[in-house]
mmCIF file of C-alpha atoms and ligand atoms in Angstrom:
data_model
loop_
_atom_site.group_PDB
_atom_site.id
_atom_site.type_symbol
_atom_site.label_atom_id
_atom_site.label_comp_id
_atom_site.label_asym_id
_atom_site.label_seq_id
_atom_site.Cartn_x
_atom_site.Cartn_y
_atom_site.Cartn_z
ATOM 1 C CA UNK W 1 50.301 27.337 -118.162
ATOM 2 C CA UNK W 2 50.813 27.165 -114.018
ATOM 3 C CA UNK W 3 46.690 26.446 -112.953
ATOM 4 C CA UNK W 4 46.999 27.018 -109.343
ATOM 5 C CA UNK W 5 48.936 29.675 -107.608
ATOM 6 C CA UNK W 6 48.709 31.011 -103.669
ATOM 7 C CA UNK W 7 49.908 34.531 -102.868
ATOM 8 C CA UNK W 8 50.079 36.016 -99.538
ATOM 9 C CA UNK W 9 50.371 39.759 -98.771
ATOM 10 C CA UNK W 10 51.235 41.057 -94.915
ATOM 11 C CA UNK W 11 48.481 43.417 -93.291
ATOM 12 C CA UNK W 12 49.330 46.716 -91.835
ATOM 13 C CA UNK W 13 49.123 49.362 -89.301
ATOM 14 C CA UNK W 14 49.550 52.954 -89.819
ATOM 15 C CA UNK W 15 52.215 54.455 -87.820
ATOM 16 C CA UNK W 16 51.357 58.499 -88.248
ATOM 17 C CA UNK W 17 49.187 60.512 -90.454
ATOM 18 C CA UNK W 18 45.604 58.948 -90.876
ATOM 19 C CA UNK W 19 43.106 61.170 -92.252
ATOM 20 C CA UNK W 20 45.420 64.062 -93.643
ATOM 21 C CA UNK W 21 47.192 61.512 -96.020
ATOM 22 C CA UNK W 22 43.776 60.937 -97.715
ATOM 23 C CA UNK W 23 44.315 64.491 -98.524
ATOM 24 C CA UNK W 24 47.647 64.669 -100.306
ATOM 25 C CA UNK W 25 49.517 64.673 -97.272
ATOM 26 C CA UNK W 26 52.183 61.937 -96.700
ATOM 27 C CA UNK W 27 52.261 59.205 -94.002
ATOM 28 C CA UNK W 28 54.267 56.509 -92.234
ATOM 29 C CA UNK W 29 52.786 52.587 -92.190
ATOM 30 C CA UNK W 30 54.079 49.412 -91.525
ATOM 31 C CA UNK W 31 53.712 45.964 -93.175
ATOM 32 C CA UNK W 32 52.629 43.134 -89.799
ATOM 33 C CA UNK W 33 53.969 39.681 -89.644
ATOM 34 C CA UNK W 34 50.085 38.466 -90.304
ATOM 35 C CA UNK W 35 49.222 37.730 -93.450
ATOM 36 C CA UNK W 36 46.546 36.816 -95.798
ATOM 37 C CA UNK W 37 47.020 34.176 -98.253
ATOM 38 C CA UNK W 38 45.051 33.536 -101.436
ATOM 39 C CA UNK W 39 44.803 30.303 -102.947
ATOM 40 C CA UNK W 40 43.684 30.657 -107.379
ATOM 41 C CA UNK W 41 42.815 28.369 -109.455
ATOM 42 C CA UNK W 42 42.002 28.295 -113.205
ATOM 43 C CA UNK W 43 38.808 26.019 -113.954
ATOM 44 C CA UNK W 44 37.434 24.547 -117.016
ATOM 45 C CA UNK W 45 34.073 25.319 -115.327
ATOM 46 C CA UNK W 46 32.726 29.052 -116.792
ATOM 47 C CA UNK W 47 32.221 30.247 -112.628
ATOM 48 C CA UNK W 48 33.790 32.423 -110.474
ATOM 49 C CA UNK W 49 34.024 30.723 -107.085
ATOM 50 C CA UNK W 50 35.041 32.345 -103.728
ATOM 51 C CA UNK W 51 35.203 30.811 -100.413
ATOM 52 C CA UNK W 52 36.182 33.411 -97.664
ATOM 53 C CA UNK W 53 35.444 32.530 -94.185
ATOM 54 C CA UNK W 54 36.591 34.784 -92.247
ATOM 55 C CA UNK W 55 34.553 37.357 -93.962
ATOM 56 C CA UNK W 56 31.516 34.411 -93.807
ATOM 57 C CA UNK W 57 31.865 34.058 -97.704
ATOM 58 C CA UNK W 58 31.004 30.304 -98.008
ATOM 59 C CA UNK W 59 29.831 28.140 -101.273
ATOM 60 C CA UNK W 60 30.087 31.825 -103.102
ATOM 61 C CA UNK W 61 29.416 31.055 -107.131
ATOM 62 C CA UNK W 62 28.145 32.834 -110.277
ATOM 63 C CA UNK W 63 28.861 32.445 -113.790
ATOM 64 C CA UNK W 64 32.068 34.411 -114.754
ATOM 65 C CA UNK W 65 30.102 36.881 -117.514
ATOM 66 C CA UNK W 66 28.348 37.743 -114.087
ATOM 67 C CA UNK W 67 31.501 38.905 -112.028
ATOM 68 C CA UNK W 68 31.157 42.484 -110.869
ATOM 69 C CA UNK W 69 27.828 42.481 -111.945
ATOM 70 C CA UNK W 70 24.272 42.862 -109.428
ATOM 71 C CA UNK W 71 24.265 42.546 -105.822
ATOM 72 C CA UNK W 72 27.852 41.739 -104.344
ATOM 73 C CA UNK W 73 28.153 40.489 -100.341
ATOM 74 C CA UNK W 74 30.096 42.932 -98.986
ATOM 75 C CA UNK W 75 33.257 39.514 -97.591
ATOM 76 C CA UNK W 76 33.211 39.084 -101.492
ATOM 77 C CA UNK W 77 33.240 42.672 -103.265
ATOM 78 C CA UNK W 78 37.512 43.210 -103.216
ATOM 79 C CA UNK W 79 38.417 39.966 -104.870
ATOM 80 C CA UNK W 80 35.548 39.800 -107.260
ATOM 81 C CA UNK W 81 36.335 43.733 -108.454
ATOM 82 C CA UNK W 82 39.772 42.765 -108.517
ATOM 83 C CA UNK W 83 38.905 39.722 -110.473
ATOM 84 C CA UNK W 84 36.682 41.829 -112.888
ATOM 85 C CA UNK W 85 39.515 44.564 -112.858
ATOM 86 C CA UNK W 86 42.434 42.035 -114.160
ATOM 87 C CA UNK W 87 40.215 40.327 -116.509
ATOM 88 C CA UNK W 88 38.517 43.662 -118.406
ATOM 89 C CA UNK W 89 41.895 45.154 -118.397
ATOM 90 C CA UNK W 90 43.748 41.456 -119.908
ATOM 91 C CA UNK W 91 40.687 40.396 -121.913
ATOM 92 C CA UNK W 92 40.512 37.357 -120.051
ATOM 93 C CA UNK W 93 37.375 35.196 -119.173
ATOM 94 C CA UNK W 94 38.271 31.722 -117.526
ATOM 95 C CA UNK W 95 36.523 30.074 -114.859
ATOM 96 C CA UNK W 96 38.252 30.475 -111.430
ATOM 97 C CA UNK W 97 38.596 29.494 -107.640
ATOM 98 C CA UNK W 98 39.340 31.869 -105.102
ATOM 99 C CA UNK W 99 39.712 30.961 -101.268
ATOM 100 C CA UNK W 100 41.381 33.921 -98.886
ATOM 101 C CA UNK W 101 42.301 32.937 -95.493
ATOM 102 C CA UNK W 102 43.721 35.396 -92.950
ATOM 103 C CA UNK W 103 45.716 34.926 -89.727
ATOM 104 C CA UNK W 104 44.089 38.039 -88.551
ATOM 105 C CA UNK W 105 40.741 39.419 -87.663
ATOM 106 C CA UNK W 106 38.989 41.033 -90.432
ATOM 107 C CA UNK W 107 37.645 43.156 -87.144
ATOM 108 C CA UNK W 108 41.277 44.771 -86.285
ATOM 109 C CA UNK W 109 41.856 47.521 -89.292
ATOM 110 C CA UNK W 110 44.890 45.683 -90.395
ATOM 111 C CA UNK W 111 43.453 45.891 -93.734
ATOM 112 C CA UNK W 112 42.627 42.034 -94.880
ATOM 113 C CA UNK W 113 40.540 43.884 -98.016
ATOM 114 C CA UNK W 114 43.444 45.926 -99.204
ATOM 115 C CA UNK W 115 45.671 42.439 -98.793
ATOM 116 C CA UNK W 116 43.428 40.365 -100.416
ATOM 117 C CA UNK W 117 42.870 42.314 -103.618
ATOM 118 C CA UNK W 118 46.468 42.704 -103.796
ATOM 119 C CA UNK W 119 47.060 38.785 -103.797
ATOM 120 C CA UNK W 120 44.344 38.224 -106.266
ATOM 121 C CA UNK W 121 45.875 40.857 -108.497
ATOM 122 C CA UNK W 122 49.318 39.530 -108.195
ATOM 123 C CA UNK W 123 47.959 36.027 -108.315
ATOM 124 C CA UNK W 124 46.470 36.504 -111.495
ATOM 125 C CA UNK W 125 49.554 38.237 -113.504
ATOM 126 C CA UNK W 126 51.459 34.883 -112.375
ATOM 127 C CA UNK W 127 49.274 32.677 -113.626
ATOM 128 C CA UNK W 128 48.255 34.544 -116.818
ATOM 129 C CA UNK W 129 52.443 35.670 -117.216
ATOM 130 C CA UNK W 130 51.061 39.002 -117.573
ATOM 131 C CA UNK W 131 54.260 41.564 -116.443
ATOM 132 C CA UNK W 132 53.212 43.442 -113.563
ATOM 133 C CA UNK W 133 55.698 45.670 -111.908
ATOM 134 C CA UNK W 134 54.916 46.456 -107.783
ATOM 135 C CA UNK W 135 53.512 49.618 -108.992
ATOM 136 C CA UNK W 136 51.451 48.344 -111.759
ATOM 137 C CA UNK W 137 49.832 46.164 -108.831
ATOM 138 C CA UNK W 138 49.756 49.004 -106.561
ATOM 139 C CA UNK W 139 47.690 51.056 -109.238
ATOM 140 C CA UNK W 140 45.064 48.691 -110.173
ATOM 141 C CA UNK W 141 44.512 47.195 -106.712
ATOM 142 C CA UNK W 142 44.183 50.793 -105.940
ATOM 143 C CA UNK W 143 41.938 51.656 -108.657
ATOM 144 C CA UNK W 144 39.694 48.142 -107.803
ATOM 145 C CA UNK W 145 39.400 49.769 -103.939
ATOM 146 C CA UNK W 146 38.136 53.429 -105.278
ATOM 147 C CA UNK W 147 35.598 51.305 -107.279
ATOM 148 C CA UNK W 148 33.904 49.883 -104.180
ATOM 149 C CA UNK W 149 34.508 52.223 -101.640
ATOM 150 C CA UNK W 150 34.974 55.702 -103.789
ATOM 151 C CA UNK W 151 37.221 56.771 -100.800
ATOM 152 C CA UNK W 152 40.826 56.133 -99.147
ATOM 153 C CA UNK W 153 44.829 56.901 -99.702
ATOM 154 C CA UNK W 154 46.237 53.523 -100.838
ATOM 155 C CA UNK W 155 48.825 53.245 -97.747
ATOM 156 C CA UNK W 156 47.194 50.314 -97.144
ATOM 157 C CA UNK W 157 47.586 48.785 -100.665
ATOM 158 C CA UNK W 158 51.026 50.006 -100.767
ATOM 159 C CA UNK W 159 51.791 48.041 -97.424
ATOM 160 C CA UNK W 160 50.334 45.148 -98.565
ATOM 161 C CA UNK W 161 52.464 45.385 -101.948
ATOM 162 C CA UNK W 162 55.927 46.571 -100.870
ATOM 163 C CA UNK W 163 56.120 45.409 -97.289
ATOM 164 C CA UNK W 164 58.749 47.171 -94.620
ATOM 165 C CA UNK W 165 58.017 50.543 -93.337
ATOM 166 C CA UNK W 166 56.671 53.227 -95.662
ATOM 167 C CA UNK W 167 56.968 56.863 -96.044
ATOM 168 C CA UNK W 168 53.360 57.193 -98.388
ATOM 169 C CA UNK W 169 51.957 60.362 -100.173
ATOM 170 C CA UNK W 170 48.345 59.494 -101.605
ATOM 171 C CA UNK W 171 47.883 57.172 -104.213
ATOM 172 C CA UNK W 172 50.816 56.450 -104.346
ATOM 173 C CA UNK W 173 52.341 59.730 -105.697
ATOM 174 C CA UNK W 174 55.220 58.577 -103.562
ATOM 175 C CA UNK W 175 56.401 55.400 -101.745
ATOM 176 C CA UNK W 176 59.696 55.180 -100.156
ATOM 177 C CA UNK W 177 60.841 52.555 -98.025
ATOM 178 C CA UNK W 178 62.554 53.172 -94.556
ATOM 179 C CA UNK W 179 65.736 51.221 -93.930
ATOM 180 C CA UNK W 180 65.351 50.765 -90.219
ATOM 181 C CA UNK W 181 64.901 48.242 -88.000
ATOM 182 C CA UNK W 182 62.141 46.521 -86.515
ATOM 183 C CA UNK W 183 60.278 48.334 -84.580
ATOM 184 C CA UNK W 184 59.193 47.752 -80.597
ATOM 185 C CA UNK W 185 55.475 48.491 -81.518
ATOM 186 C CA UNK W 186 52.623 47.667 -78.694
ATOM 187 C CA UNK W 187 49.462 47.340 -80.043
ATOM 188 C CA UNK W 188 46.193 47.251 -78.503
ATOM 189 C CA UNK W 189 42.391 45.896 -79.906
ATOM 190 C CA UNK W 190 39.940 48.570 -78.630
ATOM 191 C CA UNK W 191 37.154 45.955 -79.654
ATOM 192 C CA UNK W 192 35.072 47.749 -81.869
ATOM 193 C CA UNK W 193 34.860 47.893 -85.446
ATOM 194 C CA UNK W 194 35.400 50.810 -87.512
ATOM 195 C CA UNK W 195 34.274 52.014 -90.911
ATOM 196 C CA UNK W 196 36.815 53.552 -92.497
ATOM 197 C CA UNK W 197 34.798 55.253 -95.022
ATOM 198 C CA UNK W 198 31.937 56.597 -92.082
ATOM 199 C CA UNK W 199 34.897 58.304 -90.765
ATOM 200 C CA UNK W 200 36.686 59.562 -93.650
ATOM 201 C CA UNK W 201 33.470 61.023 -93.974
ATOM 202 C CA UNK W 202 32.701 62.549 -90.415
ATOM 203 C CA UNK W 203 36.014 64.282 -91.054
ATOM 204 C CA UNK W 204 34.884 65.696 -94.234
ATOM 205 C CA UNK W 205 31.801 66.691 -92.340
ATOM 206 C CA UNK W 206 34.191 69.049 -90.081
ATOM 207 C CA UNK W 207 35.908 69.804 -92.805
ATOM 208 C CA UNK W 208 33.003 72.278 -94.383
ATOM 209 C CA UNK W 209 32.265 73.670 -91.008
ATOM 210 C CA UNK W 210 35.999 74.379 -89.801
ATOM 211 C CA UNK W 211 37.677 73.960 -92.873
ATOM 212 C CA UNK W 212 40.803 76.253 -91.988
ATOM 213 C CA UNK W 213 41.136 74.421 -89.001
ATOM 214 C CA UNK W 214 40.900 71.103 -90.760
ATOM 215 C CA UNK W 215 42.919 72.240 -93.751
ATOM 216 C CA UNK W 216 45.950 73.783 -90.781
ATOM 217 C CA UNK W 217 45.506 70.080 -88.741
ATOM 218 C CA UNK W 218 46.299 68.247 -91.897
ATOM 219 C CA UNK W 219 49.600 70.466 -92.544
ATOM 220 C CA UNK W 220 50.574 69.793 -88.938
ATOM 221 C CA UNK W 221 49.891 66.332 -89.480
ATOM 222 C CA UNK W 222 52.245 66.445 -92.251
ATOM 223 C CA UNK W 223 54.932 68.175 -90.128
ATOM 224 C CA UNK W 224 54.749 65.578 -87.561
ATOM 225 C CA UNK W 225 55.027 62.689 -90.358
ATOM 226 C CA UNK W 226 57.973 64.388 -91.749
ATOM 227 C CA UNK W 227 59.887 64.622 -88.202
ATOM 228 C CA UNK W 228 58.700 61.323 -87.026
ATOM 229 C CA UNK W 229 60.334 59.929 -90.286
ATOM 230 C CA UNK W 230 63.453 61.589 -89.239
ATOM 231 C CA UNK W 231 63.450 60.135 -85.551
ATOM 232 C CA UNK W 232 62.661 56.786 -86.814
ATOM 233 C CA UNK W 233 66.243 56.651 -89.154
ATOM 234 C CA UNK W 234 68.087 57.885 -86.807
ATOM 235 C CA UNK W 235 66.476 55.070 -84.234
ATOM 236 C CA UNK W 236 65.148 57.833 -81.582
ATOM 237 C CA UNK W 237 61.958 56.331 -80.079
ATOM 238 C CA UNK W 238 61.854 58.518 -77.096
ATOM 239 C CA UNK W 239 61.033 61.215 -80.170
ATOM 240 C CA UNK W 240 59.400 59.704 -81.865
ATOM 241 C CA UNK W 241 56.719 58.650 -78.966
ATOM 242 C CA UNK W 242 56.714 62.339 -78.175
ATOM 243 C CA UNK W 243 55.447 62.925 -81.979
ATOM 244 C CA UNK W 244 53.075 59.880 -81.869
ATOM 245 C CA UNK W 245 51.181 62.099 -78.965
ATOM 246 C CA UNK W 246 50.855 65.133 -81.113
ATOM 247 C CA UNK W 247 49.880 63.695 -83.788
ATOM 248 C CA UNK W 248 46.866 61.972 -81.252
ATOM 249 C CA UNK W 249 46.183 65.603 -80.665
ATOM 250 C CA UNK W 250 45.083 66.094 -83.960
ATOM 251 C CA UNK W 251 43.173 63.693 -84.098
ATOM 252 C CA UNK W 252 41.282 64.673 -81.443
ATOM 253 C CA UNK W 253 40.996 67.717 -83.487
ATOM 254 C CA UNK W 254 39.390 65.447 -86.286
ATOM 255 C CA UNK W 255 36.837 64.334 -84.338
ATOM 256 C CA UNK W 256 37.884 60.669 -84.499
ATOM 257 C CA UNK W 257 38.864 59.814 -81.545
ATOM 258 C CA UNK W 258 36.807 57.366 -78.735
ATOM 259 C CA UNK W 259 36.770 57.545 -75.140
ATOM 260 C CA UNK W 260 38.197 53.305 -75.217
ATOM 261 C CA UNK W 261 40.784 54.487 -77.237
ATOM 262 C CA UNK W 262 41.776 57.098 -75.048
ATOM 263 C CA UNK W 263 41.613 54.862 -71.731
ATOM 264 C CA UNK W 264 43.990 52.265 -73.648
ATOM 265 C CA UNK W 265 45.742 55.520 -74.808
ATOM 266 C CA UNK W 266 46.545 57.094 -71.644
ATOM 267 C CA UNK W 267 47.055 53.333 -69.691
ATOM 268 C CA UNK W 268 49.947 53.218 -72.296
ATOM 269 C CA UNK W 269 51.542 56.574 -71.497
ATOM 270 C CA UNK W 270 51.013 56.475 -67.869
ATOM 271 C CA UNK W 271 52.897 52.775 -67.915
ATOM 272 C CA UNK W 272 55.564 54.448 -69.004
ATOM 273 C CA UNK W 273 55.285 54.329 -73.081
ATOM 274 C CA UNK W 274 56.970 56.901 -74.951
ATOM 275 C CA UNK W 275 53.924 57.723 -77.323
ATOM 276 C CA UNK W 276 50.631 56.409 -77.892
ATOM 277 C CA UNK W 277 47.768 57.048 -80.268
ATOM 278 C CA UNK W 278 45.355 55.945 -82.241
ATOM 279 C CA UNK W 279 46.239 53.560 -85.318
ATOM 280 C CA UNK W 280 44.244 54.266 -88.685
ATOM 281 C CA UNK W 281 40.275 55.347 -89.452
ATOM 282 C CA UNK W 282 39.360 55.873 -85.327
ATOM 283 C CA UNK W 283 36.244 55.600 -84.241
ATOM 284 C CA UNK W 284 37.443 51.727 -82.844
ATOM 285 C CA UNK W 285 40.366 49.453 -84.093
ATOM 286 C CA UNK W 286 43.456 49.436 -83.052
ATOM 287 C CA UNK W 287 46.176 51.866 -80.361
ATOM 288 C CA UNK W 288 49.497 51.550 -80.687
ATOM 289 C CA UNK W 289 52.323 52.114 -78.521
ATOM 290 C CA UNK W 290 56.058 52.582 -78.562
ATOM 291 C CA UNK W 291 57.601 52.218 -75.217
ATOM 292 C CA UNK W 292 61.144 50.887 -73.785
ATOM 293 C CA UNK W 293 61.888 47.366 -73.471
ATOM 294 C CA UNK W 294 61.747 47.596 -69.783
ATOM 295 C CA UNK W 295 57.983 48.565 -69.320
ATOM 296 C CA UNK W 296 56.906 46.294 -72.156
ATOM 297 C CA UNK W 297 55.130 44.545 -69.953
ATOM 298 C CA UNK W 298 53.791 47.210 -67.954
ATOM 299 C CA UNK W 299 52.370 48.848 -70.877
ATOM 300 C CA UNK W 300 50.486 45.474 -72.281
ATOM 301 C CA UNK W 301 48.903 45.029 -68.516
ATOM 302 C CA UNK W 302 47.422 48.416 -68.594
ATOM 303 C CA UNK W 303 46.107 48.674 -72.165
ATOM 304 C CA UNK W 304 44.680 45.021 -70.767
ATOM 305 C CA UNK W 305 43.244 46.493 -67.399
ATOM 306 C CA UNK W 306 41.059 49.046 -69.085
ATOM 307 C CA UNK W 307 39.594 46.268 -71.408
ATOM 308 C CA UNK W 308 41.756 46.572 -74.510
ATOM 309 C CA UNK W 309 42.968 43.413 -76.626
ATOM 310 C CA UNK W 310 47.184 42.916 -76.914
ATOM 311 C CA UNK W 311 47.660 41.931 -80.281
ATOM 312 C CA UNK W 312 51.326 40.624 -80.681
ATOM 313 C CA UNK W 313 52.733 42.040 -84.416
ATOM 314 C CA UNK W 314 55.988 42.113 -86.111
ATOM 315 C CA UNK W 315 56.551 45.401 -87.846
ATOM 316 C CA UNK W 316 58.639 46.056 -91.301
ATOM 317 C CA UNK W 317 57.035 42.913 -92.378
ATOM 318 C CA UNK W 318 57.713 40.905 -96.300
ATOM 319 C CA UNK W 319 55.317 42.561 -98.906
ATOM 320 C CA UNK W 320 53.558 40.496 -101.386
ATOM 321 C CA UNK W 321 55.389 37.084 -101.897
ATOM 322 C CA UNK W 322 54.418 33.567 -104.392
ATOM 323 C CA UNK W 323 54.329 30.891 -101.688
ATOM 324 C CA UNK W 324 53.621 28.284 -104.748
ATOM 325 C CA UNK W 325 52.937 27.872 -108.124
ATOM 326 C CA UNK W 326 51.481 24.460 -109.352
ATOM 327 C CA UNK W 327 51.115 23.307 -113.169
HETATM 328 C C1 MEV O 401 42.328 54.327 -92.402
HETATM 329 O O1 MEV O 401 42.998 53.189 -91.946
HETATM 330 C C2 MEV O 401 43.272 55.456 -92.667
HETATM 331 C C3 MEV O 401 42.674 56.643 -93.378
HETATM 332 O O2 MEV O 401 43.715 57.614 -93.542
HETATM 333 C C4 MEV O 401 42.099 56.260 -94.720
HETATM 334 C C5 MEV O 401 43.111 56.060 -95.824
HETATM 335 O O3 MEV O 401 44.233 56.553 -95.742
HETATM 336 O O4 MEV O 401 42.746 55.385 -96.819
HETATM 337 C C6 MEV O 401 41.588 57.270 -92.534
#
């Protein structure tokens, strides 16, 4: 039996739909060139260990009956409920190392949990030779994420899984990937940190006060998903900007939107990008921004001048991949 494996997953960045795909609406998301990579190993030792520094997880033990069990750090909670996951569901109970290392910022939304649980899922089937298709990893990372944070779609998970560009519906009722090319996507670091699941509930929050509004926003959403997919095939980016902006509007419907978003927002447009909006949860994170090669540039310096980080990505990214396997 292989005793040491690492797996790396790409991050992502949602393209359109946030919010209304959490509610059985579809969405578009891309796989980025940065990954994170997870290093297992089996031990003959009866602990769990995890070392994850970028989520300041350092010297992390416990004995492996313990795993999932009492008070969990927060940097630690996906791979040790994935862990716990695989092993209740395999009837497995070996001692293991875990170390996660990620060539992003946990701090950008790309979604380094959703990535890591998927490596440690997909590290674990290769080591153990248990037969795992994508979708089998796609449903118990997903399934591993509703146990710690009760709330979310899976685009993230499916991103992290499939790689490329993905049309999504919710849990992953459907996921179809685009054949297009990569796309010229700007993206800008508003700074702040965003809680995905503070939001998700905000929205909920407007939900019960508005609720036809809401409920009408997230079949617009859908609309604009459905069109943007369309402009993205056929390779029409001036469209598709123009849909990216809509869909903003809605969001500003949601109630998610930030006023440093909005200034790294509207610097985009008024540089000359096609579309710009918000990318994923709100409330902080990322922008992105689709704009013509020729005011690139342009676009970057004034996401920059109105204090917003450029963060240089590769869309359409590799999904999950074994970069070695070691007896
Ligand atoms: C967060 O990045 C995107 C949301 O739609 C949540 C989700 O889909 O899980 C707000």
């Amino acid at each position: 039996m292989s005793k040491k494996i690492r797996i790396s997953a790409p991050g992502k960045l949602m393209l359109l739909g946030e919010h209304a795909v959490v509610y059985n609406r579809p969405c578009l998301v891309t796989a980025v060139g940065q990954r994170m990579v997870v290093a297992i190993e089996i031990k003959d030792s009866h602990t769990f260990e995890l070392e994850a520094p970028d989520v300041k997880v350092s010297g992390y033990t416990k004995v492996i009956s313990d795993v999932g069990k009492g008070e969990i750090p927060k940097g630690a909670k996906f791979a040790e409920i994935a862990v716990k996951n695989f092993f209740e569901k395999n009837k497995i109970r070996d001692g293991l190392k875990i170390t996660t290392r990620s060539e992003f910022s946990s701090q950008f939304g790309f979604g380094s949990s959703s990535a890591s649980t998927v490596c440690v899922i997909k590290g674990l089937s290769e080591l153990y030779k248990v037969n795992m298709s994508n979708k089998d990893i796609f449903d118990l990372a997903y399934k591993t994420v509703l146990d710690i944070q009760g709330k979310g779609s899976g685009f993230d998970i499916a991103a992290a899984v499939y790689g490329g560009t993905l049309h999504f519906v919710t849990g992953g009722k459907k996921i179809e990937k685009l054949s297009i090319n990569k796309l010229p996507l700007i993206v800008g670091y508003s700074g702040l940190k965003a809680d995905t699941v503070t939001l998700i509930n905000k929205v909920a929050e407007k939900s019960k006060k508005y609720p036809e509004v809401i409920e009408n926003s997230y079949n617009q959403i859908k609309k604009l998903v459905e069109i943007a997919k369309t402009y993205l095939i056929k390779e029409d980016l001036q469209s598709f900007g123009e849909v990216m902006n809509m869909n903003q509007g809605f969001l500003e419907v949601l109630g998610v939107n930030i006023n440093k978003l909005s200034s790294m927002i509207y610097a985009a447009r008024d540089a000359g990008a096609y579309g710009a909006k918000l990318s994923g949860a709100g409330g902080g994170d990322c922008m992105i921004a689709i704009a013509p090669e020729d005011k690139k540039q342009a676009v970057i310096d004034g996401i920059i001048q109105v204090g917003g980080q450029y963060v240089q990505v590769e869309t359409n990214a590799e999904g999950l991949k074994v970069e070695s396997l070691k007896k």
